[in-house]
Coordinates of C-alpha atoms in Angstrom, one line a residue:
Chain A
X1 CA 0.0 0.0 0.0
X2 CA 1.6 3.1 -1.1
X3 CA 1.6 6.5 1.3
X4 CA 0.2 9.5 0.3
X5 CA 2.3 12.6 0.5
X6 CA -0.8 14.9 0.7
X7 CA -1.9 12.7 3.2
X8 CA 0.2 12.9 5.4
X9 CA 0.9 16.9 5.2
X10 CA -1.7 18.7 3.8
X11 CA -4.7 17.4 6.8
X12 CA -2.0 17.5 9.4
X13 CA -1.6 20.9 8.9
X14 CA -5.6 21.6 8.8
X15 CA -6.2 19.8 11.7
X16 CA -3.0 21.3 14.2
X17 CA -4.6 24.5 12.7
X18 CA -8.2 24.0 13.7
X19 CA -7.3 22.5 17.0
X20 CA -4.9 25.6 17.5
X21 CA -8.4 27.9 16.8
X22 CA -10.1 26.0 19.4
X23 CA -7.7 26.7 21.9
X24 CA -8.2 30.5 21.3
X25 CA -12.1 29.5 21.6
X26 CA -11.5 27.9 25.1
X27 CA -8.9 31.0 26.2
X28 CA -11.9 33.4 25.1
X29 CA -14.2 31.9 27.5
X30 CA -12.1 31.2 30.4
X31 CA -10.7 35.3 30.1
X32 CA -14.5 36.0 30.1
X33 CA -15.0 33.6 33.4
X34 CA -11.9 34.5 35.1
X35 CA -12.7 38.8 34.0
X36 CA -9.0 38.6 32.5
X37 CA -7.9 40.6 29.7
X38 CA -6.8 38.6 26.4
X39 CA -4.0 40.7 26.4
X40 CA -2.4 39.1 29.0
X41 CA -2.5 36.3 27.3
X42 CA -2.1 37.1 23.5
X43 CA 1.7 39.0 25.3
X44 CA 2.5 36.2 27.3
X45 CA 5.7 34.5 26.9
X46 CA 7.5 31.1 28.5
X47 CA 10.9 33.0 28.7
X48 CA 11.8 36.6 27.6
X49 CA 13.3 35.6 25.2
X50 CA 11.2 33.7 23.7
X51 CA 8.3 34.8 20.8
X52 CA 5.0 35.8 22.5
X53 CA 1.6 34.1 22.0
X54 CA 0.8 36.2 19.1
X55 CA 3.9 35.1 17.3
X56 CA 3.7 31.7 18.1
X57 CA -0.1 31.8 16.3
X58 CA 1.6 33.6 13.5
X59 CA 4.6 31.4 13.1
X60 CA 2.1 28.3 13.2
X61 CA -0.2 29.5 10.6
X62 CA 3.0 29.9 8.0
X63 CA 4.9 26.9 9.2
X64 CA 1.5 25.2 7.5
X65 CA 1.2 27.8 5.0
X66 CA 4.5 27.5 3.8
X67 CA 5.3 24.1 4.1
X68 CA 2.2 23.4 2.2
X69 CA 3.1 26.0 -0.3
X70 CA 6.6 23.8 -0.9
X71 CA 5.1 20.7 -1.0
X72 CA 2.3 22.1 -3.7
X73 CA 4.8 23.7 -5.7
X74 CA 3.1 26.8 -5.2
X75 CA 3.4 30.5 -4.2
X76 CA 2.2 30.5 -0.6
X77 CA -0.1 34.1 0.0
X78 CA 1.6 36.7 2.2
X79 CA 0.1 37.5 5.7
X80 CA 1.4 40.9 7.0
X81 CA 1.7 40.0 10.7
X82 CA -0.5 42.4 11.8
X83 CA -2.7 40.7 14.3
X84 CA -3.1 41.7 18.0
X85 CA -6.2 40.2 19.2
X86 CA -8.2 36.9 19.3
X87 CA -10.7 37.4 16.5
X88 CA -7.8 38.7 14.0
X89 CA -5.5 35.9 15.0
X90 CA -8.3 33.5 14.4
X91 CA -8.9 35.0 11.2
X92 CA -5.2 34.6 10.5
X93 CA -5.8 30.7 11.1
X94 CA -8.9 30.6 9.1
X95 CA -7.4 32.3 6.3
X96 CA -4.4 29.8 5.9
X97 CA -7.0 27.1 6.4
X98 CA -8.7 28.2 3.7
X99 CA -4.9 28.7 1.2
X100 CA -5.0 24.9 2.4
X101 CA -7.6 24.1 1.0
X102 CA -6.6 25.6 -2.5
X103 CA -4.4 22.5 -2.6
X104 CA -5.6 19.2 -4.4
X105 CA -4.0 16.1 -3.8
X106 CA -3.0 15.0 -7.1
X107 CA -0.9 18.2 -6.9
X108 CA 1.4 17.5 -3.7
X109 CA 1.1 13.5 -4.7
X110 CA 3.3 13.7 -7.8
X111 CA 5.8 15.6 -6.1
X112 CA 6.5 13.2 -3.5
X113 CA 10.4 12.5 -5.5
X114 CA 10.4 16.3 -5.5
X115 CA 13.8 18.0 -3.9
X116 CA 12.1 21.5 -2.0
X117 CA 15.0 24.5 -1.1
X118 CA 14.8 25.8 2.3
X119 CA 16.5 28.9 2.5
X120 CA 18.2 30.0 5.8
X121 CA 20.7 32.5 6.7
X122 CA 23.9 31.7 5.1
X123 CA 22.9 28.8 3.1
X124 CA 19.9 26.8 1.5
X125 CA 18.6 23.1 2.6
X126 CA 17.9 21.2 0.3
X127 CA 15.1 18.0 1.2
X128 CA 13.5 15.5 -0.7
X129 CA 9.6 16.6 0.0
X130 CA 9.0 13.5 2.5
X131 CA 12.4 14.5 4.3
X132 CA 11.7 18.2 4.3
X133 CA 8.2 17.5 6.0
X134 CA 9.4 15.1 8.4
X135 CA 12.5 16.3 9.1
X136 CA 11.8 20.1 9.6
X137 CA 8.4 21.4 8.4
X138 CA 5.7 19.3 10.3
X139 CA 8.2 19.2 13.7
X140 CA 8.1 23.1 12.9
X141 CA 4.8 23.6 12.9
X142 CA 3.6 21.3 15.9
X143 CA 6.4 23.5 18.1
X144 CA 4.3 26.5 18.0
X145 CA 1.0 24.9 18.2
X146 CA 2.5 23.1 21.5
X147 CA 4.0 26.2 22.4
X148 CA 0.7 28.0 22.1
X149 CA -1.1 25.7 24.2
X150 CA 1.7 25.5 26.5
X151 CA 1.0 29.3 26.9
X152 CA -2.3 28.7 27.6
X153 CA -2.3 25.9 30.1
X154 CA -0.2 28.4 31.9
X155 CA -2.6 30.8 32.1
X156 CA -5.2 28.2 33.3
X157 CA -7.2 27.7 30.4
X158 CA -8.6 24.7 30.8
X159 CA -7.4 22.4 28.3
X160 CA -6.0 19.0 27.9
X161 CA -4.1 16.2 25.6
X162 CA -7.4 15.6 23.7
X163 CA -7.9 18.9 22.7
X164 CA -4.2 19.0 21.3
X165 CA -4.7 15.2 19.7
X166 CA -8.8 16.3 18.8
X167 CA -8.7 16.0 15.0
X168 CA -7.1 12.5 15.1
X169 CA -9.1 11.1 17.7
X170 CA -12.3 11.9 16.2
X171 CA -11.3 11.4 12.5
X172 CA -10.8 7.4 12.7
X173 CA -14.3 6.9 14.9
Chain B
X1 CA 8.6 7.6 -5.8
X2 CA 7.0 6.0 -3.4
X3 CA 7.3 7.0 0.6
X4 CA 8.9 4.4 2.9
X5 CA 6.8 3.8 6.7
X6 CA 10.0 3.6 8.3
X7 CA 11.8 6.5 6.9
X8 CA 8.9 9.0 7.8
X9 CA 8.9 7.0 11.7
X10 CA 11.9 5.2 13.1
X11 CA 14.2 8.2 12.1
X12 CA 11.6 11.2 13.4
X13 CA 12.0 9.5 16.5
X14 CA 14.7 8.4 17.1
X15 CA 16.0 12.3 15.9
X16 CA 13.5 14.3 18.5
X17 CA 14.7 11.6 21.2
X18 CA 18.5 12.3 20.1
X19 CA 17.4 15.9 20.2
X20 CA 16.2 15.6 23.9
X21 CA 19.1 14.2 25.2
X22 CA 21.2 16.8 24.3
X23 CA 18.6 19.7 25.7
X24 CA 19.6 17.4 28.8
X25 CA 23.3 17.9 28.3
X26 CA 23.1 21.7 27.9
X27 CA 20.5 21.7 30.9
X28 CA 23.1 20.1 32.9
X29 CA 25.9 22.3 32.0
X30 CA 23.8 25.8 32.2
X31 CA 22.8 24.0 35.9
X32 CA 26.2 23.5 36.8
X33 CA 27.3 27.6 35.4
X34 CA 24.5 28.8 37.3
X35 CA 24.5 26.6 40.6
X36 CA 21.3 25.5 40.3
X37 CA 19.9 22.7 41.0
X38 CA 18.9 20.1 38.8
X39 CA 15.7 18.8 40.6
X40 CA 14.6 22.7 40.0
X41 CA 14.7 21.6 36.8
X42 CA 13.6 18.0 36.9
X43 CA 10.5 18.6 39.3
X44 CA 9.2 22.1 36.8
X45 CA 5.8 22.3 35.4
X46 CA 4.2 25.2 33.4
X47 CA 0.8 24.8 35.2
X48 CA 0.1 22.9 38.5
X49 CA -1.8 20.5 36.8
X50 CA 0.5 19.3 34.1
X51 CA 3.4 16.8 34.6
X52 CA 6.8 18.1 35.8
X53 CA 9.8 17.7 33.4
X54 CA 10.9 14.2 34.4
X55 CA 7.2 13.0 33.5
X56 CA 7.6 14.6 30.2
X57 CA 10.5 12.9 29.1
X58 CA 9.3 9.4 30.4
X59 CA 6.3 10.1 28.3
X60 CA 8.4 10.9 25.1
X61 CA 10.0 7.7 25.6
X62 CA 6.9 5.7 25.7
X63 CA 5.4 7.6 22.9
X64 CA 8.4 6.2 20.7
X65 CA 8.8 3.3 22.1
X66 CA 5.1 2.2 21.7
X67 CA 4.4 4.5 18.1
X68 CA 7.4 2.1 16.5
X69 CA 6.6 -1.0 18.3
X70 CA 3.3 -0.3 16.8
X71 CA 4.3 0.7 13.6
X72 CA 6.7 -2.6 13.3
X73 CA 3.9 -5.6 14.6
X74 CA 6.3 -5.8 18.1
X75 CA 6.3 -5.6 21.7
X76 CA 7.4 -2.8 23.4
X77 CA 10.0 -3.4 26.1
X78 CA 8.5 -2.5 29.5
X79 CA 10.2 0.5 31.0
X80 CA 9.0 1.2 34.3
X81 CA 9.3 4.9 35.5
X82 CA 11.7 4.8 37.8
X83 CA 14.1 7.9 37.1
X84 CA 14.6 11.1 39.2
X85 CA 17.8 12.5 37.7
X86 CA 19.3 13.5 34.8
X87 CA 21.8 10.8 33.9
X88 CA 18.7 8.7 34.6
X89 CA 16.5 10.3 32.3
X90 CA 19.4 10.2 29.6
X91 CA 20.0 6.4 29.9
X92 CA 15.7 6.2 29.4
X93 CA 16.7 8.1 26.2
X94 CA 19.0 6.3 25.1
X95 CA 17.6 2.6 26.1
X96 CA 14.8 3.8 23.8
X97 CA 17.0 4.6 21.0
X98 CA 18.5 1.2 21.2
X99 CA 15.1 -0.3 20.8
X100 CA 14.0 1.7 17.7
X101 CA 17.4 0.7 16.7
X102 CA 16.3 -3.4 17.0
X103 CA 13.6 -2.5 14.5
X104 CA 14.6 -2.6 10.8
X105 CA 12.8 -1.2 7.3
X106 CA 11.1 -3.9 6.5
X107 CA 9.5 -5.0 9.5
X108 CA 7.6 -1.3 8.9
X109 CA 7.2 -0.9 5.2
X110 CA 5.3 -4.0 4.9
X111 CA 2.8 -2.7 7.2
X112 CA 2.2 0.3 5.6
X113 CA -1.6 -0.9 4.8
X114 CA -2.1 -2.4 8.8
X115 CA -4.6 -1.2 10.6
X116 CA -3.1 -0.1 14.3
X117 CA -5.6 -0.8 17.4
X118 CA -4.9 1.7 19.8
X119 CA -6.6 1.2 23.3
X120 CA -7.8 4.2 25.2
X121 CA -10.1 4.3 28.3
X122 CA -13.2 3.5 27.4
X123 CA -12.7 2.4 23.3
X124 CA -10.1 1.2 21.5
X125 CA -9.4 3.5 18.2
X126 CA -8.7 2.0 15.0
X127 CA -6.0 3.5 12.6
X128 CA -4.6 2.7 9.1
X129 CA -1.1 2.5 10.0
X130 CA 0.0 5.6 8.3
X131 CA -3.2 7.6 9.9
X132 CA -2.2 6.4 13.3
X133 CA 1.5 7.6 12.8
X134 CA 0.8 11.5 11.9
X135 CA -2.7 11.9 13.3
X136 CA -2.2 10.7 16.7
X137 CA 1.9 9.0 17.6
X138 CA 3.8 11.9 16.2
X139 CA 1.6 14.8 17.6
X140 CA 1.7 13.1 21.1
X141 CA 5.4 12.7 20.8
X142 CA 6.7 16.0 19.7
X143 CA 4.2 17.4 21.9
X144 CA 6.3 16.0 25.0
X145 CA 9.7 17.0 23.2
X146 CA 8.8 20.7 23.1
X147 CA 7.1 20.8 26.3
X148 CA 10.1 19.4 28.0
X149 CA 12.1 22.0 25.7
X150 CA 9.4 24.6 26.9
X151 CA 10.0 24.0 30.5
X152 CA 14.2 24.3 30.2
X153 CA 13.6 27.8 28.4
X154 CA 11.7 28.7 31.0
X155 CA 14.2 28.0 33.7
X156 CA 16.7 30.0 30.9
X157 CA 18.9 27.0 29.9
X158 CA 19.8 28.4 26.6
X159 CA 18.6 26.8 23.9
X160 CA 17.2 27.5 20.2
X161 CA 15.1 26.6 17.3
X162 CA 18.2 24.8 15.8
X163 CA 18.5 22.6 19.1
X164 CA 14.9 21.3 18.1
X165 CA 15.2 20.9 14.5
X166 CA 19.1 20.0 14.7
X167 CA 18.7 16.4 13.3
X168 CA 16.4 18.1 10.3
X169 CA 19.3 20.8 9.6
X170 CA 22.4 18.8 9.8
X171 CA 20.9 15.4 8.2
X172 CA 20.4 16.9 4.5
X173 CA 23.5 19.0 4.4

């Protein structure tokens, strides 16, 4: 049985992306219960040095967004980082969501002996696609979407392992 | 070109796991530069009710011991959780290392079509091997890997993006 390379990137993306939304649903309600302001937690950071909430959304949304852009063979859309609160960062998800969905399989499929350039400061990667999505995009992209729920948990918001593993534990039944 | 079970598995974990350890090692010396302790370190959560560092690495263990063990049609080897230190936590590493290293390609490939049972309280889900892998194993694993990342930035051990993605940068050259 042969693997599908959109399979295996394309709804892993969607689905870290749509979990990472319902976090921000779940932090909405709990700021609401608790009377604290979002912007204690869209500013809120696990060291000083590390990126804030906000950017950790941002850096999420075009980990998928470019990673599935590479894979595709495509031109992934800019999105100015302009977003400061809930309801733009969840558009920000929702939009690249949607730039996802732009993406048909057949598309990502025949690319799977594709080589994809990653470039970095100083030099370019070079992957073959499965490599560059195993190796560096997908671990990538679930870093910020753990470290956006991390960020969360330690505000409170209630949430747990199920909400992180959601879309794979409802999509098999 | 068709995409190999094993190469898109055994290596990502065996890579986040190699990863870990040496988050360890530079734990251990930022520690020792900053006479700290290491339980500080070892007993650190980001929210009361989530487990402390040493729970998060037994956890990423397990997650790749029991993802390839599932993924090959094997037995995991028991590993109780026994460790309070960090040379402890590094042989747990490293003891699961050596087991993904018992498990060759073939053993995997030919089960790219299985169907994984995975029993959780209450149900047992049902996977196609390659489902089970990036909707649910992978997700749980790196999850654990950046957490315990999460909670060493937070104490200020200093480490980077490149720390996490190391195996991805150096590996394709």
């Amino acid at each position: 049985m042969s693997i599908s390379l959109y399979d295996i990137s394309i709804p892993t993306y969607r689905r870290g992306l749509q979990n990472l939304s319902s976090f921000l649903d779940k932090a909405e309600t709990h700021a609401v219960a608790e009377g604290a302001s979002l912007s204690s937690y869209t500013e809120a950071r696990l060291a000083p040095d590390m990126h804030p909430f906000t950017r950790q959304v941002q850096i999420a949304c075009d980990t998928a967004k470019g990673g599935a852009a590479r894979l595709a063979g495509v031109e992934a859309p800019s999105m100015p980082d302009t977003e400061t609160t809930f309801p733009e960062l969840k558009a920000r998800i929702a939009k690249t969501i949607a730039f996802l969905e732009t993406i048909n399989k057949d598309q990502v499929d025949e690319r799977a002996g594709a080589i994809i350039e990653l470039p970095i400061p100083g030099r370019t990667l070079t992957f073959p696609a499965p490599d560059f999505l195993m190796n560096f995009s997908l671990a990538n992209f679930l870093f910020h979407v753990t470290t956006a729920y991390a960020l969360l948990r330690a505000k409170g918001v209630p949430l747990g392992k199920m909400d992180f593993l959601a879309g794979g534990q409802t999509m098999p039944a």
